[in-house]
Short mmCIF file of C-alpha atoms and ligand atoms in Angstrom, two decimals:
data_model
loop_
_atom_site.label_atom_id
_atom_site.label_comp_id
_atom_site.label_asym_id
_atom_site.label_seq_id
_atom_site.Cartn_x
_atom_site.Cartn_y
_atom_site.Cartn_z
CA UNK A 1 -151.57 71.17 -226.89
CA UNK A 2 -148.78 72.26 -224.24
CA UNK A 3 -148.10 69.56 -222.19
CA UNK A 4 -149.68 69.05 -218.54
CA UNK A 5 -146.13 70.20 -217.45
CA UNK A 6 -145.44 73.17 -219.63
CA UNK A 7 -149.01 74.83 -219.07
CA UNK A 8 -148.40 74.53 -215.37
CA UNK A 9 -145.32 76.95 -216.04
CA UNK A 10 -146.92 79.25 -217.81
CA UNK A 11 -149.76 79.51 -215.30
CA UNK A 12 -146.75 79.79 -212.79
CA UNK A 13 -145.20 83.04 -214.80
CA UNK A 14 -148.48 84.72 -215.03
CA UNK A 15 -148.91 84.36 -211.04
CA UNK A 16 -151.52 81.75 -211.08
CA UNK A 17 -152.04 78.73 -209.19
CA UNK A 18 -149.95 76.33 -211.10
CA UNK A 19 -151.89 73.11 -212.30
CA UNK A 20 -149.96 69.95 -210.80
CA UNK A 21 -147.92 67.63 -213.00
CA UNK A 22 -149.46 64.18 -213.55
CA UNK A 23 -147.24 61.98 -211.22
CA UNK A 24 -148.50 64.42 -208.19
CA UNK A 25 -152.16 64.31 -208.62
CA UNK A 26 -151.87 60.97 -209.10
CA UNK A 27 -149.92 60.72 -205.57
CA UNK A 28 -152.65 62.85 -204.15
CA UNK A 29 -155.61 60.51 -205.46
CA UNK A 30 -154.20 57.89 -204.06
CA UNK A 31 -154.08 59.71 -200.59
CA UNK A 32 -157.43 60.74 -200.81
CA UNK A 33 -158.45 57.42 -202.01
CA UNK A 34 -156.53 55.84 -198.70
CA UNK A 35 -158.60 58.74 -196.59
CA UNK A 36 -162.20 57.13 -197.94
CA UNK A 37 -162.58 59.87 -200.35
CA UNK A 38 -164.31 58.80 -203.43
CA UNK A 39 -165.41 61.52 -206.21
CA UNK A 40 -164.53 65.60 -206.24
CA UNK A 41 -166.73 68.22 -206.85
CA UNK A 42 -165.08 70.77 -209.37
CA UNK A 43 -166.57 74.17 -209.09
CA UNK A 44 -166.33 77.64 -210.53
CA UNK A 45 -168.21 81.18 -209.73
CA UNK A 46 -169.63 82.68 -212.73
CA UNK A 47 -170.26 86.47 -213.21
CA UNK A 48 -173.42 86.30 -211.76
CA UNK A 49 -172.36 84.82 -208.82
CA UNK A 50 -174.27 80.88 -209.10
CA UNK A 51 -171.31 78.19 -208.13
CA UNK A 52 -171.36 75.99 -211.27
CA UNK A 53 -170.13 71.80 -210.75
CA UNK A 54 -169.18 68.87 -212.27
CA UNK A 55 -168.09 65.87 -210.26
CA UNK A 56 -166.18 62.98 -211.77
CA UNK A 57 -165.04 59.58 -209.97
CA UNK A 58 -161.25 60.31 -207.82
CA UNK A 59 -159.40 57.98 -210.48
CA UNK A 60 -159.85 60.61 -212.98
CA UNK A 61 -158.49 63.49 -210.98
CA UNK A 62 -154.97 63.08 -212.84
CA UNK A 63 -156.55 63.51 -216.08
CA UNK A 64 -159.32 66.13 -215.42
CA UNK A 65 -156.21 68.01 -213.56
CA UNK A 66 -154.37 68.05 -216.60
CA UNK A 67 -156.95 68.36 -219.15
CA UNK A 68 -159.85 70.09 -217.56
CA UNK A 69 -163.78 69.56 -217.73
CA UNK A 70 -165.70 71.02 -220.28
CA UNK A 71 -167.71 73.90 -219.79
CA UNK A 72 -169.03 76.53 -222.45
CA UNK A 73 -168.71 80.37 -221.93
CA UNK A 74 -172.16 80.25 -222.40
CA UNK A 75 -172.06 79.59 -218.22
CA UNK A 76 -171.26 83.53 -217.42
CA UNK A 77 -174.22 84.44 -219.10
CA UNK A 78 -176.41 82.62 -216.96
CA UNK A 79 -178.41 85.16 -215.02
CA UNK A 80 -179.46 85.82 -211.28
CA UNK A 81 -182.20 82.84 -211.67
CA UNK A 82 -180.19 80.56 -214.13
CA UNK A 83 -182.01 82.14 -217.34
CA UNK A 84 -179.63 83.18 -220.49
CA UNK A 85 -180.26 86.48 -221.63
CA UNK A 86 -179.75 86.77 -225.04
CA UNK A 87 -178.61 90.36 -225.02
CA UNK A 88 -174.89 89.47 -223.75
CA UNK A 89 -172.47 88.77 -225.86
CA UNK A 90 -171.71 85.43 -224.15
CA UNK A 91 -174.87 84.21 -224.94
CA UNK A 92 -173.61 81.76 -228.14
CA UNK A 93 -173.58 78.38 -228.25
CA UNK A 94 -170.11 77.69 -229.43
CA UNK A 95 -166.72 77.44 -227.65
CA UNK A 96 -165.36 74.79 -224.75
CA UNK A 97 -163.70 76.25 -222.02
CA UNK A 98 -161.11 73.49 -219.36
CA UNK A 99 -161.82 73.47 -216.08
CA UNK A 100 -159.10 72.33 -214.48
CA UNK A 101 -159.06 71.92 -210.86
CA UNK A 102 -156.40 73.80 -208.43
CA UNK A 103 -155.26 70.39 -206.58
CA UNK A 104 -153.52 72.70 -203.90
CA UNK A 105 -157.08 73.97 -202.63
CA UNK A 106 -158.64 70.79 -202.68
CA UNK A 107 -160.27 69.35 -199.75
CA UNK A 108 -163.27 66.94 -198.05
CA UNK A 109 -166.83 68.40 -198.89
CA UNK A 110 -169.05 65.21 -197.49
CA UNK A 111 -166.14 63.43 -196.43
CA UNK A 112 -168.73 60.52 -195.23
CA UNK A 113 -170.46 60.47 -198.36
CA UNK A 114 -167.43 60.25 -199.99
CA UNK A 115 -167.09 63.69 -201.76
CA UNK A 116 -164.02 65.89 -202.05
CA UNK A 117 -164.52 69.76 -203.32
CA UNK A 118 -161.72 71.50 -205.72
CA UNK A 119 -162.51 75.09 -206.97
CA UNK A 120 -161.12 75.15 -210.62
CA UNK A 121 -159.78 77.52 -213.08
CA UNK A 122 -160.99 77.70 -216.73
CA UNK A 123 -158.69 77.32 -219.60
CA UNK A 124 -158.39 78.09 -223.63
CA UNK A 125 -157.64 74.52 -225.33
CA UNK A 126 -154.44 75.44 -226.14
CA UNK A 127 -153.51 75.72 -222.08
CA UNK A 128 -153.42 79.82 -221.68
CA UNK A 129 -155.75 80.81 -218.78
CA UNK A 130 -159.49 82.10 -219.72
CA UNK A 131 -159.54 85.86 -219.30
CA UNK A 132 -162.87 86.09 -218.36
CA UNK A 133 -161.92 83.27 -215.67
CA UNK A 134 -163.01 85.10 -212.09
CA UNK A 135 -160.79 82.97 -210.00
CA UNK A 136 -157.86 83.46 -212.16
CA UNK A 137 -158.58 87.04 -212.21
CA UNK A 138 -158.23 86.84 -208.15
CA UNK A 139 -155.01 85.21 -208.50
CA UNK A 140 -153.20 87.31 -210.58
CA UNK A 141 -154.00 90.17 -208.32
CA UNK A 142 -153.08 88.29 -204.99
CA UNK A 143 -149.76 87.92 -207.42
CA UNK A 144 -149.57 91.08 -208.38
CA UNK A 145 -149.63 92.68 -204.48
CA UNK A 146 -146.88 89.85 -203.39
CA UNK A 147 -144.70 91.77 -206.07
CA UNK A 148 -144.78 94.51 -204.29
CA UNK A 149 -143.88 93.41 -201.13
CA UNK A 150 -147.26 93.50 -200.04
CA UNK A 151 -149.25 90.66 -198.51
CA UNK A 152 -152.90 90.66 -197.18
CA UNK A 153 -155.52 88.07 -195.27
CA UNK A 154 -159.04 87.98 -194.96
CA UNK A 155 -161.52 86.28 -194.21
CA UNK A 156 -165.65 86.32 -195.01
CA UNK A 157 -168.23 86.84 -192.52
CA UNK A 158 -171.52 84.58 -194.19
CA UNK A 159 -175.09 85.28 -192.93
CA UNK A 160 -178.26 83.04 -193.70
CA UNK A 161 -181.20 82.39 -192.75
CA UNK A 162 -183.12 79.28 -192.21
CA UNK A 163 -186.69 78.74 -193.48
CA UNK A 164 -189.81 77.11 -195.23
CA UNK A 165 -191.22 79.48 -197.95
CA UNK A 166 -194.49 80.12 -198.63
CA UNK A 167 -196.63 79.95 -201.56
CA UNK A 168 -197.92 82.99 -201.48
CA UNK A 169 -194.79 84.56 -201.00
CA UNK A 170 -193.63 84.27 -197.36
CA UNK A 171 -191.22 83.11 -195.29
CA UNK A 172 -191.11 80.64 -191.98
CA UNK A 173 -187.91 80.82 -190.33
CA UNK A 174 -187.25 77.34 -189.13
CA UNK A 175 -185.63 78.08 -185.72
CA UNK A 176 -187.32 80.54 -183.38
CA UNK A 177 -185.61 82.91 -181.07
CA UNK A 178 -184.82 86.19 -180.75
CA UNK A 179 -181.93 88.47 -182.06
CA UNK A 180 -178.58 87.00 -180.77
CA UNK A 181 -181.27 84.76 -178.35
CA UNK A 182 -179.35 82.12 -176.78
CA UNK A 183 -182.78 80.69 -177.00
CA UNK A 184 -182.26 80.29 -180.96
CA UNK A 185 -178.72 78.68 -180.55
CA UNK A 186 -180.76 76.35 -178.18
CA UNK A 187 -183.58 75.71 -180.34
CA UNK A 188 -181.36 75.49 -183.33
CA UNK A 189 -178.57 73.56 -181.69
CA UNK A 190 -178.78 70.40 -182.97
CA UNK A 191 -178.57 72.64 -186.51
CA UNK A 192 -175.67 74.01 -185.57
CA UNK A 193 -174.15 71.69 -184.06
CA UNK A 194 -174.15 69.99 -187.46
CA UNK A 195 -172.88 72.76 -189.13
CA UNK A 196 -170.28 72.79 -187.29
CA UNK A 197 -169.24 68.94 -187.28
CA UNK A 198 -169.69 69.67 -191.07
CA UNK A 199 -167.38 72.66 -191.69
CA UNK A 200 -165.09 70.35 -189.50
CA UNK A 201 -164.94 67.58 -191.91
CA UNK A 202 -164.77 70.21 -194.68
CA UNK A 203 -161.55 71.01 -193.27
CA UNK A 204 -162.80 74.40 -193.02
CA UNK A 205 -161.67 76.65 -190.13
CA UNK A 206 -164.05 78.93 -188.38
CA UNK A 207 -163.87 81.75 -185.74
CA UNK A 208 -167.73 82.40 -184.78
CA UNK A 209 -170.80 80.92 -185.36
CA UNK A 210 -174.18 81.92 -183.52
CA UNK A 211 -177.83 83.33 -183.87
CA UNK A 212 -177.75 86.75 -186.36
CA UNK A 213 -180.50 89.33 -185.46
CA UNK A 214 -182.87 88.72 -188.27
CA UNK A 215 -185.62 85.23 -187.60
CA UNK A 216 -184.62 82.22 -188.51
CA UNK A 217 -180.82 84.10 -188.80
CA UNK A 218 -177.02 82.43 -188.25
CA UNK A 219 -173.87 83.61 -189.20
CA UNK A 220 -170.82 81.87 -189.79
CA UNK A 221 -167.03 83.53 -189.47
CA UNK A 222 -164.23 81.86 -191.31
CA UNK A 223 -160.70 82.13 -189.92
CA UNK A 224 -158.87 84.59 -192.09
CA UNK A 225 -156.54 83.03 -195.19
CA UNK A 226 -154.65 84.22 -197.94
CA UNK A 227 -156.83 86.13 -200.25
CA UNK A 228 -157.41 83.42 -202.81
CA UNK A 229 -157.79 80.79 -199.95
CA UNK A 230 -160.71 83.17 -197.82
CA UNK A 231 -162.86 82.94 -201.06
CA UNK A 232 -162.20 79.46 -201.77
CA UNK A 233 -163.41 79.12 -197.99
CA UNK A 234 -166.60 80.65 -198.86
CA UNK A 235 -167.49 78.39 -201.43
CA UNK A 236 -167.43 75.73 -200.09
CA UNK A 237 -168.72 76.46 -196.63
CA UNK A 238 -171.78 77.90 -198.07
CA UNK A 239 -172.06 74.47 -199.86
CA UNK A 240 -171.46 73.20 -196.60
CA UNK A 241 -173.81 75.00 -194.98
CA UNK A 242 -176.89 74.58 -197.84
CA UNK A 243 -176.58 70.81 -197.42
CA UNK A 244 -176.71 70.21 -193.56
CA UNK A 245 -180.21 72.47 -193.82
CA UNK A 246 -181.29 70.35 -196.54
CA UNK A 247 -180.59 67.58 -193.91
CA UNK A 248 -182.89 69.23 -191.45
CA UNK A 249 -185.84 69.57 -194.68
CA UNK A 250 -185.14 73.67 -194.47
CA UNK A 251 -183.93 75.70 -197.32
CA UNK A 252 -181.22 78.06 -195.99
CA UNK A 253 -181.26 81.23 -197.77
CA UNK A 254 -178.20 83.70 -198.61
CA UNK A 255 -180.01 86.06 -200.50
CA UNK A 256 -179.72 89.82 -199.56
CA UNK A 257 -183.15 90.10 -198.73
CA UNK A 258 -185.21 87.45 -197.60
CA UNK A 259 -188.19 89.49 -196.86
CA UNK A 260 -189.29 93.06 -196.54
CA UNK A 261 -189.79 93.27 -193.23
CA UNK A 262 -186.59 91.41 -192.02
CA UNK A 263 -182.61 92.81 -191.88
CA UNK A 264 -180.61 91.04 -194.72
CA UNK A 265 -177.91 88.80 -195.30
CA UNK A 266 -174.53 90.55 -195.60
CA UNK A 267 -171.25 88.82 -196.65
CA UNK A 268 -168.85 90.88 -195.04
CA UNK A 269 -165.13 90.62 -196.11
CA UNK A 270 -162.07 91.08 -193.56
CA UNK A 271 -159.27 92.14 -194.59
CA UNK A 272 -155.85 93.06 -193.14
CA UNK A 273 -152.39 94.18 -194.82
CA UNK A 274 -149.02 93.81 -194.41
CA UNK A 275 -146.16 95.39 -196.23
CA UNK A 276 -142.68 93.97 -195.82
CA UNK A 277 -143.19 92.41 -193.02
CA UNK A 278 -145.18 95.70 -191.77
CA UNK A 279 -148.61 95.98 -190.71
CA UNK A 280 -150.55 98.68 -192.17
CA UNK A 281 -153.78 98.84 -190.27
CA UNK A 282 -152.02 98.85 -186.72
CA UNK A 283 -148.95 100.58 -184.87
CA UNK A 284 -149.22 103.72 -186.67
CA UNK A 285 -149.68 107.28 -185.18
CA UNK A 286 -152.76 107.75 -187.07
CA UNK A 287 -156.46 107.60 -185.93
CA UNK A 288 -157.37 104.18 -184.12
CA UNK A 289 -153.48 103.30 -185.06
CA UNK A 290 -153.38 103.43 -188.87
CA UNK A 291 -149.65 103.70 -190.59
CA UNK A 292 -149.49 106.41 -193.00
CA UNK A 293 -149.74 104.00 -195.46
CA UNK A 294 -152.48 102.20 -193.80
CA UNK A 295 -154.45 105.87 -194.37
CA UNK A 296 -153.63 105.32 -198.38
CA UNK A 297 -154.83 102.21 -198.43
CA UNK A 298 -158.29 103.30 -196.48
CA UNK A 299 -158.40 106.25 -198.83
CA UNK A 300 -158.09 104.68 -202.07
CA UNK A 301 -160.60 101.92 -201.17
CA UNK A 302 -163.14 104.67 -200.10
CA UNK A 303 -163.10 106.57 -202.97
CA UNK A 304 -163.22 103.18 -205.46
CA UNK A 305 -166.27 101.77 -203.44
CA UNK A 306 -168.60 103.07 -205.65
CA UNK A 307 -166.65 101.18 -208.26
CA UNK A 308 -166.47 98.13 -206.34
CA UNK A 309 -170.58 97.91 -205.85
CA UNK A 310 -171.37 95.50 -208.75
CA UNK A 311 -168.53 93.04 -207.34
CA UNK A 312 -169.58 93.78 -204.00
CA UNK A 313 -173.74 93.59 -204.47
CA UNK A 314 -174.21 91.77 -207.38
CA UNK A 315 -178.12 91.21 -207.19
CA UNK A 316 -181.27 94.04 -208.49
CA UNK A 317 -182.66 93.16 -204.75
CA UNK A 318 -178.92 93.73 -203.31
CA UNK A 319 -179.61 97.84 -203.27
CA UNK A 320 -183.14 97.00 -200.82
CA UNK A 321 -180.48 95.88 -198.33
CA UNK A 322 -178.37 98.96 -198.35
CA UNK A 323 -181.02 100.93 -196.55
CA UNK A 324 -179.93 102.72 -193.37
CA UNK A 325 -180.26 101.82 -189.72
CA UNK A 326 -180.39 97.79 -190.70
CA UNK A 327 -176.58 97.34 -190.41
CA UNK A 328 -176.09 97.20 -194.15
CA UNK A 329 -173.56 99.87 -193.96
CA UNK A 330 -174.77 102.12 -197.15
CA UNK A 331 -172.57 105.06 -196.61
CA UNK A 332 -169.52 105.96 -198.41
CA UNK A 333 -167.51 106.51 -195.12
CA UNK A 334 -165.03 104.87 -193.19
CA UNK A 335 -165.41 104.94 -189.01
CA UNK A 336 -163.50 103.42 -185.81
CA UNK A 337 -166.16 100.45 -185.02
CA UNK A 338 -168.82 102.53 -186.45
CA UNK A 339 -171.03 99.57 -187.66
CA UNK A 340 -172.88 101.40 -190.42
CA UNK A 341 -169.75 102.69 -192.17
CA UNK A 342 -169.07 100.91 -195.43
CA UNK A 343 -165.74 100.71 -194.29
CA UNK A 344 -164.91 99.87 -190.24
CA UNK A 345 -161.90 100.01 -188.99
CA UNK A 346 -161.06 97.24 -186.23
CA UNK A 347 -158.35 98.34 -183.87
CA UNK A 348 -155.81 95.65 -183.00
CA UNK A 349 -156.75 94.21 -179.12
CA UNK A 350 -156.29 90.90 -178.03
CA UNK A 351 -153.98 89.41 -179.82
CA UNK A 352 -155.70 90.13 -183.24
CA UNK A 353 -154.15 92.58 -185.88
CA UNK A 354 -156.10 95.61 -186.57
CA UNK A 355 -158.54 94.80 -189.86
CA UNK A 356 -160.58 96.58 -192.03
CA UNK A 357 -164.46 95.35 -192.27
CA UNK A 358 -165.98 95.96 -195.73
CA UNK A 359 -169.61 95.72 -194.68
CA UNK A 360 -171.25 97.16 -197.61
CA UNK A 361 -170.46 92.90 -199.23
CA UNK A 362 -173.33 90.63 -199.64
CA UNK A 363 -173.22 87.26 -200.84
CA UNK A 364 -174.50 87.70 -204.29
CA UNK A 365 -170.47 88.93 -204.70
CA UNK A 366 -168.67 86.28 -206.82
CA UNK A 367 -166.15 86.21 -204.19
CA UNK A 368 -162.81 85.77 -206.75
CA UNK A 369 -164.46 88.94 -208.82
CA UNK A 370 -164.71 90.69 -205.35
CA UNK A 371 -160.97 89.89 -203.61
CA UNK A 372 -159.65 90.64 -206.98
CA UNK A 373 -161.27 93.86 -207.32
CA UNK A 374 -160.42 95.18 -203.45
CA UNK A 375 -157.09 94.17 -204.12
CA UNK A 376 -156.43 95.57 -207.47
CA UNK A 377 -158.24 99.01 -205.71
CA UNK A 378 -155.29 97.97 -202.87
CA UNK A 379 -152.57 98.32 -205.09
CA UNK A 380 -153.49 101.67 -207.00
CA UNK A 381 -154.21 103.03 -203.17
CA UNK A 382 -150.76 102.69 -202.30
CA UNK A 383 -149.42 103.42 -205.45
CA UNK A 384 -150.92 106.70 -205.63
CA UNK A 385 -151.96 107.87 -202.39
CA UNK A 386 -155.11 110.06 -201.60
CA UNK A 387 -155.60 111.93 -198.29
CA UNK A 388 -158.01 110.13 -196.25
CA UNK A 389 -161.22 112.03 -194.56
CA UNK A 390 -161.58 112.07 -190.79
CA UNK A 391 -163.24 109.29 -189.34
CA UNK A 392 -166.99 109.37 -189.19
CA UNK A 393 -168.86 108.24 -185.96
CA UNK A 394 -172.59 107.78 -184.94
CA UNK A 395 -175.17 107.78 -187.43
CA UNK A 396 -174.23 108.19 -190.84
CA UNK A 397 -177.65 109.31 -191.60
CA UNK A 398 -177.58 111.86 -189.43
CA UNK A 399 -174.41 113.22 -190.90
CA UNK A 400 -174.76 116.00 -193.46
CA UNK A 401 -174.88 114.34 -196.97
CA UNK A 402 -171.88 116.10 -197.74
CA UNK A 403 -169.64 113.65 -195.05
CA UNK A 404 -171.78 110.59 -195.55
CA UNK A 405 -172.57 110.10 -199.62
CA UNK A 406 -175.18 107.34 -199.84
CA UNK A 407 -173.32 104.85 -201.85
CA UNK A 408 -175.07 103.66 -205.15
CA UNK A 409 -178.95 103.14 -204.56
CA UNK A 410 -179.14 101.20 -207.91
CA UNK A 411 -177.38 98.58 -209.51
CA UNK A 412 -178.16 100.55 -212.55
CA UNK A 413 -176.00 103.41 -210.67
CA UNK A 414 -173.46 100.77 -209.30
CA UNK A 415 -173.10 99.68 -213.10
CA UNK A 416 -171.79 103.15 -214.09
CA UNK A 417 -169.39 103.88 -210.98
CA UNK A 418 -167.85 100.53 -212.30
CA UNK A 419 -167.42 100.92 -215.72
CA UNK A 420 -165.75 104.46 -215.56
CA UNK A 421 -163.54 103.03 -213.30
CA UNK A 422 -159.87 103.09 -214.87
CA UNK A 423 -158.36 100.99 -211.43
CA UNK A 424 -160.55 98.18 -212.60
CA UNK A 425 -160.63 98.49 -215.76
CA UNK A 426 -156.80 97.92 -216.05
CA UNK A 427 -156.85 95.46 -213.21
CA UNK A 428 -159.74 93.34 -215.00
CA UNK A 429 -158.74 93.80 -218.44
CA UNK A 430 -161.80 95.00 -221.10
CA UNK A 431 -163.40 91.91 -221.93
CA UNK A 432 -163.70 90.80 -217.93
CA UNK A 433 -165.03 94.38 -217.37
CA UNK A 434 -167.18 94.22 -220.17
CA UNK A 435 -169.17 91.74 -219.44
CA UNK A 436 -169.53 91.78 -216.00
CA UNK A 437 -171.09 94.85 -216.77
CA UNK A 438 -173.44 93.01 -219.07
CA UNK A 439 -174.19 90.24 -216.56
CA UNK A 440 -175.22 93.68 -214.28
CA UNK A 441 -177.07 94.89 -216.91
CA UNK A 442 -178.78 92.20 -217.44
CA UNK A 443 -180.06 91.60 -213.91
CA UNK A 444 -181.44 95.33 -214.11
CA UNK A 445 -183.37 94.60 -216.92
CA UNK A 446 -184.62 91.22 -215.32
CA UNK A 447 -185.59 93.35 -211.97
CA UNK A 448 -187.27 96.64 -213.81
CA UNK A 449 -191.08 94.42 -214.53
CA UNK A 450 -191.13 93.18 -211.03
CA UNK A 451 -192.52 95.10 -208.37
CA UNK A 452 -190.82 95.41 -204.78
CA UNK A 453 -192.34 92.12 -203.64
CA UNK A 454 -192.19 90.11 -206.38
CA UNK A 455 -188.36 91.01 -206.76
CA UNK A 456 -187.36 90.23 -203.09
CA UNK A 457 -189.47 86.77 -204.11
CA UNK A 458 -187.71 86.28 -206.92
CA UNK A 459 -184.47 85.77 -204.94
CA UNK A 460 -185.85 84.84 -201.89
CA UNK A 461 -183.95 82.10 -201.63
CA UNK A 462 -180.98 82.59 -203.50
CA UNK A 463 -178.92 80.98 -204.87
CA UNK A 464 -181.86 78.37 -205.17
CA UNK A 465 -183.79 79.19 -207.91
CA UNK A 466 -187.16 77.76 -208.65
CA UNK A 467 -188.30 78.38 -204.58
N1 LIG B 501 -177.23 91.68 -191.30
C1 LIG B 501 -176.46 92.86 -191.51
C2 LIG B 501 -176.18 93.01 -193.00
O1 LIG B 501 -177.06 92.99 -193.77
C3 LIG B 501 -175.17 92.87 -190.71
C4 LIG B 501 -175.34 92.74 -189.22
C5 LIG B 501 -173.97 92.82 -188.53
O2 LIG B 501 -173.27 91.80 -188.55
O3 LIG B 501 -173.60 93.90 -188.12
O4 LIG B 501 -175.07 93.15 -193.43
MG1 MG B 502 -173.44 89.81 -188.64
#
């Protein structure tokens, strides 16, 4: 086995997160150690978006960074509700992946409790990065951009809501209020104030937090990071954020749809690029300031968000979100603040660069899969540059179908945009690609029994399964 050392190299050469030599993690322990910290949390996303853990005491850190935890591919297999479907093809009981944890992103989860949170990246035995890894996957893509001069932030919008469920298959939101209601921040500020004292220990910066429309809805924005870094930040605030509302005896949901009646949850993604030392989104002569390269970038992403659905809306009950008029953005357009275009454009003003919005994202989206995936579509954008469509503004329903395509109603549809798609399939590599598709496939077949109802219950309160 390469040495703790030499695999950190090799991770280094492939544009990965190198794994710390021994005599720093053990520096770091004993800093965290000194700060109160007693255990870590290691966690990875699998395909189906579930954040999988182990925790082990702080005094093993050193070790577990240079030898990983075990964990069997078996994990990516796991479906939507934690069943194995024994259709995929990682659905055997042999092989031992090493999670090793990236000491660079670690930080306090429960700092009073003790806990300290490191997203990891699986290895072979013999020290070579896991292809099917999803975090890996992002950071050989946020590597690949820096190559070419390019560099990007963003940041993820998260939406819950807050509730009691129902045997029979409802939901009680837990705060009351109406949409945006100061009321609700009042009546849920003793909630929020929590969250926020929380994501402050986490070490986790945030923008925005208030009352969503939906009952019983919050929403959270994280300051924007380095690509790798915004969907680290969304794992753990959402951990962050599911165990203050166990605190307060509610189950906090992040599922797409919570019930039929209410708007969903979406998981937007910000996003803004910069190439040598250029913005691309801002400055330009362009509509609403876009670069001509900034128009390449919009137009490649456009045409690949088809492609970019089953990283983007991972879940059966993800496509009864995408419905118009509820915000969900279905519509393969881009638009100038036009808040049901898959794609908005945020003009620079006060002091913060112009952005793009991906709105069509929920938070079934393993978020590595997802960042890698917009920035591998990034890349081909600018290296072979489309000509972008006018803006679209008002109601992309009211458009002629023509200038707003519905995107994919389906996963089942989502599935085949995807897996025709040559950007991702290089970007991915075949067996990634592969079976993420059967992960999505999988999920379709778990959704076609259930009716409408009994679907959206199914995930009501996901990723909690068993509710
Ligand atoms: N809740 C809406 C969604 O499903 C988004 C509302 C908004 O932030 O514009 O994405
Ligand atoms: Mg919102």
């Amino acid at each position: 086995m390469a040495s703790a050392a030499e695999s950190g190299n090799d991770l280094e050469a492939c544009g990965c997160p190198a794994v710390p030599d021994v005599p720093s993690a053990t520096a770091l322990t004993a800093k965290l150690l000194e700060r109160g910290l007693r255990r870590v949390a290691v966690t990875f996303v699998n395909h189906a978006g579930s954040v999988l853990a182990k925790g082990v005491p702080l005094e093993r850190l050193p070790l577990v960074a240079s030898q990983g935890l075990g964990f069997s591919p078996v994990s990516d297999a796991f479906g939507a509700t934690g069943l194995i479907d024994p259709q995929q093809s990682l659905a055997r009981p042999d092989g031992d992946l090493r999670l090793k944890p990236d000491l660079a992103a670690l930080r306090p989860l429960d700092p009073g409790n003790g806990w300290a949170w490191a997203p990891g990246i699986r290895h072979e035995r013999d020290g070579a990065i896991y292809a099917l890894d999803q975090r890996g996957f992002c950071a050989r893509q946020e590597a690949a951009l820096a190559a070419t001069g390019l560099s990007a932030l963003a940041g993820f919008e998260i939406e819950w809501m807050v509730g009691q469920p129902e045997p029979a298959g409802g939901w009680i939101p837990a705060v009351a209020g109406g949409p945006y209601g100061a009321d609700r921040l009042v009546e849920g500020l003793d909630y929020l104030s929590a969250v926020a004292e929380a994501l402050d220990a986490a070490e986790l910066p945030w923008l925005q937090l208030h009352p969503e429309y939906g009952a019983g809805q919050f929403e959270l924005s994280l300051a924007a990071a380095q690509p790798l870094e915004a969907a680290d930040r969304l794992v753990a605030a959402r951990l962050v954020i599911q165990q203050v509302s166990r605190r307060f005896g509610w189950i906090c949901s992040f599922a797409p749809v919570v019930t039929a009646d209410l708007v969903g949850n979406g998981g937007h993604l910000h996003l803004s690029v910069v190439e040598r030392g250029v913005p691309l989104l801002a400055g330009g002569a362009g509509p609403a300031g876009l670069t001509p390269r900034g128009e390449a970038l919009l137009a490649g992403l456009l045409e690949q968000l088809p492609a970019l659905m089953p990283l983007a809306c991972a879940l059966a009950v993800s496509y009864r979100r995408l419905a118009p008029c509820r915000w969900a953005a279905p519509f393969q357009v881009w638009g100038v603040e036009n808040r049901e275009a898959a794609l908005r454009l945020v003009p620079a003003a006060g002091g913060e660069p112009g952005h793009l919005e991906i709105k069509v994202a929920d938070l079934s989206a393993n978020p590595y899969l997802l960042v890698g995936g917009v920035l591998a579509v990034l890349l081909d954008a600018l290296q072979r540059p489309r000509v972008l469509p006018p803006p679209l503004s008002g109601d992309p329903s009211a458009a002629p179908a023509a200038e707003a395509p519905r995107l994919p109603r389906t996963l089942t549809e989502a599935v085949r945009a995807f897996e025709t798609s040559p950007v991702l399939r290089d970007a991915m590599g075949e067996a990634l690609q592969r079976t993420v598709v059967e992960a999505r496939l999988s999920e379709v077949r778990r959704s076609e029994p259930l009716a409408d109802d009994a679907l959206i219950i199914s995930t009501r309160a996901w990723p909690l399964t068993g509710i």
